[in-house]
Amino acid sequence: MSEHRRRSANPGGEQPPSRRASAGRPYAYGSPVEGAPDYAHESREPSAGPGRPGPAATPGPRRAVRETAQQPRLTRAEMRKQSRKGSGGGGGDSEGPPNGRSAGRNGKPGKPGKKRLIDYPRFGKTGFKRWMPSWKQSLSLFLIFFGGSVAAIGAAFALIPVPDAKASIDLQNNIYYWADGTEMARKGDTNKQWVELSEISRPAQDAVIAAENETFRTDKGIDPKGIARAVYNMATGGETQGGSTITQQYVKNVYLSQEQTLSRKAKEFIIALKISDDKDKILTGYLNTSWYGRGATGVQAASQAYYGVDANKLDICQSAMLAGLLKGAALYDPTLNTGNHDRMQERWNYVLDRMQATKTITAEDRAKCGPKFPEPIPVKAPASLNGEVSYLVETANKFLVARDKTLNQQLLDRGGFQIYTTFQKDKVDALKKAVDDFEAANLHPDKRAEDQNVQIGAASVVPNDGAIIALYGGKGIENNHYTNNADALGVPVGSTFKPFVLATAMQNGVLTKNGEDGTPAKINQDSKYLADNLAPIYTKDGTPAIGDDGKPYKQRNSEPGQKGYVTLKQAMQWSYNVPFVQLGQDVGGKNVKDMVMKLGLHEDSLAPATSLTFPLGTSTPSAIRMASAYSVFAARGQQTDPYSVTKVVNKGKEWPGFTKPTPKQVLDPVVADNITEVLQNVAKNGTGSKTNDLGFPVAGKTGTTDGGKSAWWVGYTNSLTTSVGMWREDPANKSGLQSLDGTGNKTEIHGGDFPAEVFTRYMKVIGPGNPKNFQAATPWGQEVDSSGAPASPSSSASTSASASAGEPTGPAEPTTSKSPEGPVSPPPSASSTCNGNGNGNGNCGPSRSPRPSKSPTESASPSPGAGGAGNLVGLMGGQ
């Protein structure tokens, strides 16, 4: 041994600890650190015993460091690295022991590491490869998935039974209830007879196959693309779709329910595969479970409903029509409306052509049908659906389908629903009696041709609630009147539209003047506008509006005469057209459109907002929608969507989604109060004065179209809003609206005549409700007169848009004279008082007008129209 190894590292002569004492006993704090305090390395040897001193303390380091213990401790990162390379221990050589064994004590090999059942993430791989499954793992996953799918399909085949198709047409009645909970009507298919294929004519079978699935006899019953499309639409919230093959459609008919889930689609798929080879069974079930409209489920019920014959008697022409209904009876039932009839005739020809193309009929057979469409027989209504009840049920069903897309008409015709409506029997009876009494007193269709085909539609809506409590839809389907007049579109509402224009100007302001805050000035009802007949109309920029003839446009009132400048309140009272056409330009057609849609009218019923006559009521909303829009005024600016169903119950469970609509504030309450004040004046002193017979306050507006094509009255109290529309139309030839002139032996018909009379008769029974009086209106906005208006005592430089300094006050309101509208008539023209031409430039004193003077090229008579007005110049008679 070298001298170096024998020599002590301690100058004091202290021997290092023996190998026995140090082996396997590392220092508690690691290797000594230079500069560490001496007590940190104090000897740990035991003392000599009790009362015996230990080794004498000597200066300097107490113990030398073993050379074999001077290796640095491994970091965690190094330990992980060694682990990845196969090292089993926490020390030793960096390469690790062989054969994946862990290092034991003194670096000797240990036991092998425990192998994982699933090597993922993959052992010994780094980066992307660590997460990439091996080919063995991929193959295993595929085999597991494939085997599981086969097993699941096999289990489904064994466990999912084929349903009884006959049980699926076990239809039930729907029960409809009045608002008080008493039963109103029962509706359901009373023909539940199942017919075998041998009892269905061969043309009826062939027509369905040609129309729906030409390859039915040879295909496997499944359309993978159709299934994928249906699943995708279901997952993305799109509209649900039926199967593309007859087999799939039949299975869907059997499983028809409100559920639109993947589990149900899986059941349909399995059943379709199970029955795909039995074509006769599929066709029999399909023809007996398909919906044909008119409450008819199955070809036997349909053949009786549309042609009054059994299914085995259907000929080629009738069969093609019934097959066409399968595309959607609501759109193709030819007796519902003109559009349906046109679509059905086109579809009928298509089915016949396909039958000829597939060689199920010959060209001679096709020619026998010829161009003559096989018109169905009239609808046979159940006794429980006579009178107005049929229209109430139709309105409720329409609301159900619109509110919940899963509640389609086909599902409703399956029955089993209890439907609670908002309709109040006493109000419905009172409204019907008002119409019947009016017709008995005024119309004699057996004596006067002008009294024939008179149509009346009416509806009552509760303000601030939206409930439709009554409607009048016509004489009943038992009298071959199938259209619900209360919900009919296509009848212009005339001057009942004018309050919407005034509400827009008061709420949003006019574009011709800014208020103190720089926004469009919000006008008040005292603002003055020119009311002269055939007065020119100007755009908001002061330039002449151009008609369709390329010349400056002039508007006609319902009667001739120079009315001069009148307040908007007076213009509404006598329903002058000129002021509101000009106001429509000043406020902007788009703003008016936005306002009426906020009030609840639908865009598809509105005329183009760019038309100059848009403010005169060229739009055609229904009586229900007009009553709902006016209810906003009665509710002090709160709009609530109209509704007719409060609750739906099916199989003992309440159907979700039929809570009351929430009111929305769309008008400032003060604006609504001012509109009500203006319309109270119409009812009391203007064109609606016939309602004075009621003896309690009402507000409302008349509406009449040029040529007497329609007449309206929309009136309200605090508790009820009712609209009444009247027009002439022959439902048989569907040639459009006919003139009301001459009806009831009157030369002209205005909204203040017959519609206001029906309203008055009705409200005498209903009463004013509570509270009886309207909220008093408080001042709103500022007086913004149109250009050229004379100054009034209340106007000032800041509130009058065009009054010149020093102008005299306008004329006092003149006395009334006899009017064709009724006992109260409009005042004589203001220009007669001023001895001028009504433009403010007569002897009323000096005034200035920024409007351009009359051009030599202006037409002396009104142009055909402007901005899409066509021949609507003066079309809206205004009263």
mmCIF file of C-alpha atoms in Angstrom, residues 432-596:
data_model
loop_
_atom_site.group_PDB
_atom_site.id
_atom_site.type_symbol
_atom_site.label_atom_id
_atom_site.label_comp_id
_atom_site.label_asym_id
_atom_site.label_seq_id
_atom_site.Cartn_x
_atom_site.Cartn_y
_atom_site.Cartn_z
ATOM 1 C CA LYS A 432 -120.672 35.660 -34.959
ATOM 2 C CA LYS A 433 -124.042 37.098 -33.943
ATOM 3 C CA ALA A 434 -122.815 40.624 -34.768
ATOM 4 C CA VAL A 435 -121.880 39.509 -38.287
ATOM 5 C CA ASP A 436 -125.079 37.517 -38.782
ATOM 6 C CA ASP A 437 -127.265 40.404 -37.582
ATOM 7 C CA PHE A 438 -125.449 42.886 -39.793
ATOM 8 C CA GLU A 439 -125.846 40.673 -42.862
ATOM 9 C CA ALA A 440 -129.530 40.084 -42.133
ATOM 10 C CA ALA A 441 -130.127 43.826 -41.873
ATOM 11 C CA ASN A 442 -128.082 44.984 -44.856
ATOM 12 C CA LEU A 443 -127.330 42.201 -47.343
ATOM 13 C CA HIS A 444 -129.811 40.432 -49.616
ATOM 14 C CA PRO A 445 -127.783 38.242 -51.986
ATOM 15 C CA ASP A 446 -130.955 36.705 -53.395
ATOM 16 C CA LYS A 447 -132.089 40.135 -54.619
ATOM 17 C CA ARG A 448 -128.901 42.061 -55.405
ATOM 18 C CA ALA A 449 -125.842 40.678 -57.171
ATOM 19 C CA GLU A 450 -123.702 43.229 -55.362
ATOM 20 C CA ASP A 451 -124.547 41.515 -52.062
ATOM 21 C CA GLN A 452 -123.200 38.168 -53.222
ATOM 22 C CA ASN A 453 -119.764 36.818 -52.239
ATOM 23 C CA VAL A 454 -119.322 39.385 -49.456
ATOM 24 C CA GLN A 455 -116.565 38.200 -47.135
ATOM 25 C CA ILE A 456 -115.994 39.311 -43.541
ATOM 26 C CA GLY A 457 -113.064 38.429 -41.332
ATOM 27 C CA ALA A 458 -112.656 39.550 -37.722
ATOM 28 C CA ALA A 459 -110.483 38.826 -34.688
ATOM 29 C CA SER A 460 -110.184 39.976 -31.059
ATOM 30 C CA VAL A 461 -106.878 40.074 -29.144
ATOM 31 C CA VAL A 462 -106.229 40.901 -25.490
ATOM 32 C CA PRO A 463 -103.754 43.826 -25.138
ATOM 33 C CA ASN A 464 -100.592 43.169 -23.127
ATOM 34 C CA ASP A 465 -101.305 39.428 -23.261
ATOM 35 C CA GLY A 466 -101.656 38.381 -26.905
ATOM 36 C CA ALA A 467 -104.454 35.861 -26.379
ATOM 37 C CA ILE A 468 -106.794 35.516 -29.371
ATOM 38 C CA ILE A 469 -110.156 35.196 -27.643
ATOM 39 C CA ALA A 470 -112.516 35.364 -30.637
ATOM 40 C CA LEU A 471 -112.520 35.315 -34.413
ATOM 41 C CA TYR A 472 -114.929 35.159 -37.294
ATOM 42 C CA GLY A 473 -113.628 33.113 -40.200
ATOM 43 C CA GLY A 474 -116.676 32.746 -42.429
ATOM 44 C CA LYS A 475 -119.932 30.840 -42.811
ATOM 45 C CA GLY A 476 -118.414 27.451 -41.936
ATOM 46 C CA ILE A 477 -116.960 24.621 -43.968
ATOM 47 C CA GLU A 478 -120.347 22.890 -43.894
ATOM 48 C CA ASN A 479 -121.405 25.728 -46.216
ATOM 49 C CA ASN A 480 -118.410 25.138 -48.504
ATOM 50 C CA HIS A 481 -116.485 28.072 -47.060
ATOM 51 C CA TYR A 482 -113.035 26.638 -46.406
ATOM 52 C CA THR A 483 -110.880 29.766 -46.092
ATOM 53 C CA ASN A 484 -110.415 31.222 -42.624
ATOM 54 C CA ASN A 485 -111.148 34.905 -43.289
ATOM 55 C CA ALA A 486 -109.719 35.961 -39.922
ATOM 56 C CA ASP A 487 -106.300 34.667 -40.974
ATOM 57 C CA ALA A 488 -106.523 35.443 -44.688
ATOM 58 C CA LEU A 489 -103.850 37.437 -46.498
ATOM 59 C CA GLY A 490 -104.238 39.382 -49.721
ATOM 60 C CA VAL A 491 -106.720 42.051 -48.629
ATOM 61 C CA PRO A 492 -105.236 45.602 -48.460
ATOM 62 C CA VAL A 493 -105.814 47.226 -45.073
ATOM 63 C CA GLY A 494 -106.067 50.793 -46.420
ATOM 64 C CA SER A 495 -105.828 53.735 -44.058
ATOM 65 C CA THR A 496 -105.738 51.573 -40.941
ATOM 66 C CA PHE A 497 -102.006 51.607 -41.730
ATOM 67 C CA LYS A 498 -101.683 55.379 -41.146
ATOM 68 C CA PRO A 499 -101.333 55.205 -37.328
ATOM 69 C CA PHE A 500 -98.182 53.130 -37.853
ATOM 70 C CA VAL A 501 -96.667 55.975 -39.901
ATOM 71 C CA LEU A 502 -97.534 58.546 -37.234
ATOM 72 C CA ALA A 503 -96.123 56.283 -34.499
ATOM 73 C CA THR A 504 -92.847 56.008 -36.432
ATOM 74 C CA ALA A 505 -92.588 59.785 -36.810
ATOM 75 C CA MET A 506 -93.253 60.334 -33.112
ATOM 76 C CA GLN A 507 -90.974 57.556 -31.889
ATOM 77 C CA ASN A 508 -88.059 57.851 -34.342
ATOM 78 C CA GLY A 509 -88.417 61.410 -35.612
ATOM 79 C CA VAL A 510 -88.472 62.888 -39.112
ATOM 80 C CA LEU A 511 -85.440 63.081 -41.382
ATOM 81 C CA THR A 512 -86.214 66.641 -42.458
ATOM 82 C CA LYS A 513 -85.237 68.259 -39.135
ATOM 83 C CA ASN A 514 -82.887 67.506 -36.257
ATOM 84 C CA GLY A 515 -83.794 68.003 -32.627
ATOM 85 C CA GLU A 516 -81.683 69.707 -30.018
ATOM 86 C CA ASP A 517 -79.621 66.536 -29.519
ATOM 87 C CA GLY A 518 -78.797 66.298 -33.238
ATOM 88 C CA THR A 519 -81.040 63.290 -33.888
ATOM 89 C CA PRO A 520 -84.186 63.361 -36.069
ATOM 90 C CA ALA A 521 -86.805 65.568 -34.453
ATOM 91 C CA LYS A 522 -89.633 63.647 -32.791
ATOM 92 C CA ILE A 523 -92.835 65.318 -33.920
ATOM 93 C CA ASN A 524 -96.161 65.683 -32.175
ATOM 94 C CA GLN A 525 -99.763 65.365 -33.313
ATOM 95 C CA ASP A 526 -100.078 69.141 -33.758
ATOM 96 C CA SER A 527 -97.527 69.262 -36.581
ATOM 97 C CA LYS A 528 -99.138 70.673 -39.756
ATOM 98 C CA TYR A 529 -99.010 69.084 -43.205
ATOM 99 C CA LEU A 530 -100.553 70.086 -46.515
ATOM 100 C CA ALA A 531 -103.774 68.176 -47.294
ATOM 101 C CA ASP A 532 -104.700 69.550 -50.739
ATOM 102 C CA ASN A 533 -105.987 67.011 -53.216
ATOM 103 C CA LEU A 534 -103.434 66.245 -55.973
ATOM 104 C CA ALA A 535 -100.676 67.993 -53.989
ATOM 105 C CA PRO A 536 -97.110 67.172 -55.112
ATOM 106 C CA ILE A 537 -95.013 64.939 -52.891
ATOM 107 C CA TYR A 538 -91.367 65.691 -52.071
ATOM 108 C CA THR A 539 -88.514 63.529 -50.878
ATOM 109 C CA LYS A 540 -86.859 64.223 -47.539
ATOM 110 C CA ASP A 541 -84.263 66.314 -49.413
ATOM 111 C CA GLY A 542 -86.927 68.654 -50.815
ATOM 112 C CA THR A 543 -86.769 67.383 -54.397
ATOM 113 C CA PRO A 544 -89.961 66.258 -56.162
ATOM 114 C CA ALA A 545 -90.802 62.588 -55.915
ATOM 115 C CA ILE A 546 -90.977 61.062 -59.379
ATOM 116 C CA GLY A 547 -93.808 58.775 -60.462
ATOM 117 C CA ASP A 548 -93.649 55.777 -62.750
ATOM 118 C CA ASP A 549 -94.441 58.029 -65.680
ATOM 119 C CA GLY A 550 -91.220 59.947 -65.075
ATOM 120 C CA LYS A 551 -93.042 63.077 -63.932
ATOM 121 C CA PRO A 552 -93.382 64.655 -60.469
ATOM 122 C CA TYR A 553 -95.796 62.603 -58.409
ATOM 123 C CA LYS A 554 -99.059 63.994 -57.028
ATOM 124 C CA GLN A 555 -101.228 62.286 -54.441
ATOM 125 C CA ARG A 556 -104.999 62.107 -54.494
ATOM 126 C CA ASN A 557 -107.295 62.215 -51.476
ATOM 127 C CA SER A 558 -110.480 60.191 -51.274
ATOM 128 C CA GLU A 559 -112.422 63.280 -52.301
ATOM 129 C CA PRO A 560 -111.534 66.480 -54.179
ATOM 130 C CA GLY A 561 -110.936 69.847 -52.576
ATOM 131 C CA GLN A 562 -108.191 72.041 -51.196
ATOM 132 C CA LYS A 563 -107.902 71.304 -47.496
ATOM 133 C CA GLY A 564 -104.898 73.497 -46.829
ATOM 134 C CA TYR A 565 -102.569 72.769 -43.928
ATOM 135 C CA VAL A 566 -104.034 70.613 -41.182
ATOM 136 C CA THR A 567 -102.580 69.051 -38.071
ATOM 137 C CA LEU A 568 -101.706 65.380 -38.199
ATOM 138 C CA LYS A 569 -104.470 64.796 -35.675
ATOM 139 C CA GLN A 570 -106.961 66.337 -38.109
ATOM 140 C CA ALA A 571 -105.430 64.460 -41.031
ATOM 141 C CA MET A 572 -106.021 61.198 -39.136
ATOM 142 C CA GLN A 573 -109.534 62.285 -38.155
ATOM 143 C CA TRP A 574 -110.584 62.722 -41.802
ATOM 144 C CA SER A 575 -108.117 60.195 -43.203
ATOM 145 C CA TYR A 576 -106.486 62.524 -45.739
ATOM 146 C CA ASN A 577 -103.979 60.705 -47.910
ATOM 147 C CA VAL A 578 -101.659 63.555 -48.902
ATOM 148 C CA PRO A 579 -100.294 64.367 -45.412
ATOM 149 C CA PHE A 580 -99.411 60.743 -44.668
ATOM 150 C CA VAL A 581 -97.757 60.077 -48.007
ATOM 151 C CA GLN A 582 -95.598 63.161 -47.362
ATOM 152 C CA LEU A 583 -94.979 62.083 -43.766
ATOM 153 C CA GLY A 584 -93.910 58.681 -45.053
ATOM 154 C CA GLN A 585 -91.255 60.400 -47.167
ATOM 155 C CA ASP A 586 -90.146 62.559 -44.245
ATOM 156 C CA VAL A 587 -89.771 59.639 -41.845
ATOM 157 C CA GLY A 588 -88.444 57.102 -44.362
ATOM 158 C CA GLY A 589 -90.188 54.029 -45.736
ATOM 159 C CA LYS A 590 -87.647 51.642 -44.228
ATOM 160 C CA ASN A 591 -88.204 53.120 -40.775
ATOM 161 C CA VAL A 592 -91.956 52.618 -41.155
ATOM 162 C CA LYS A 593 -91.392 49.026 -42.209
ATOM 163 C CA ASP A 594 -89.124 48.387 -39.225
ATOM 164 C CA MET A 595 -91.750 49.865 -36.918
ATOM 165 C CA VAL A 596 -94.672 47.754 -38.184
#
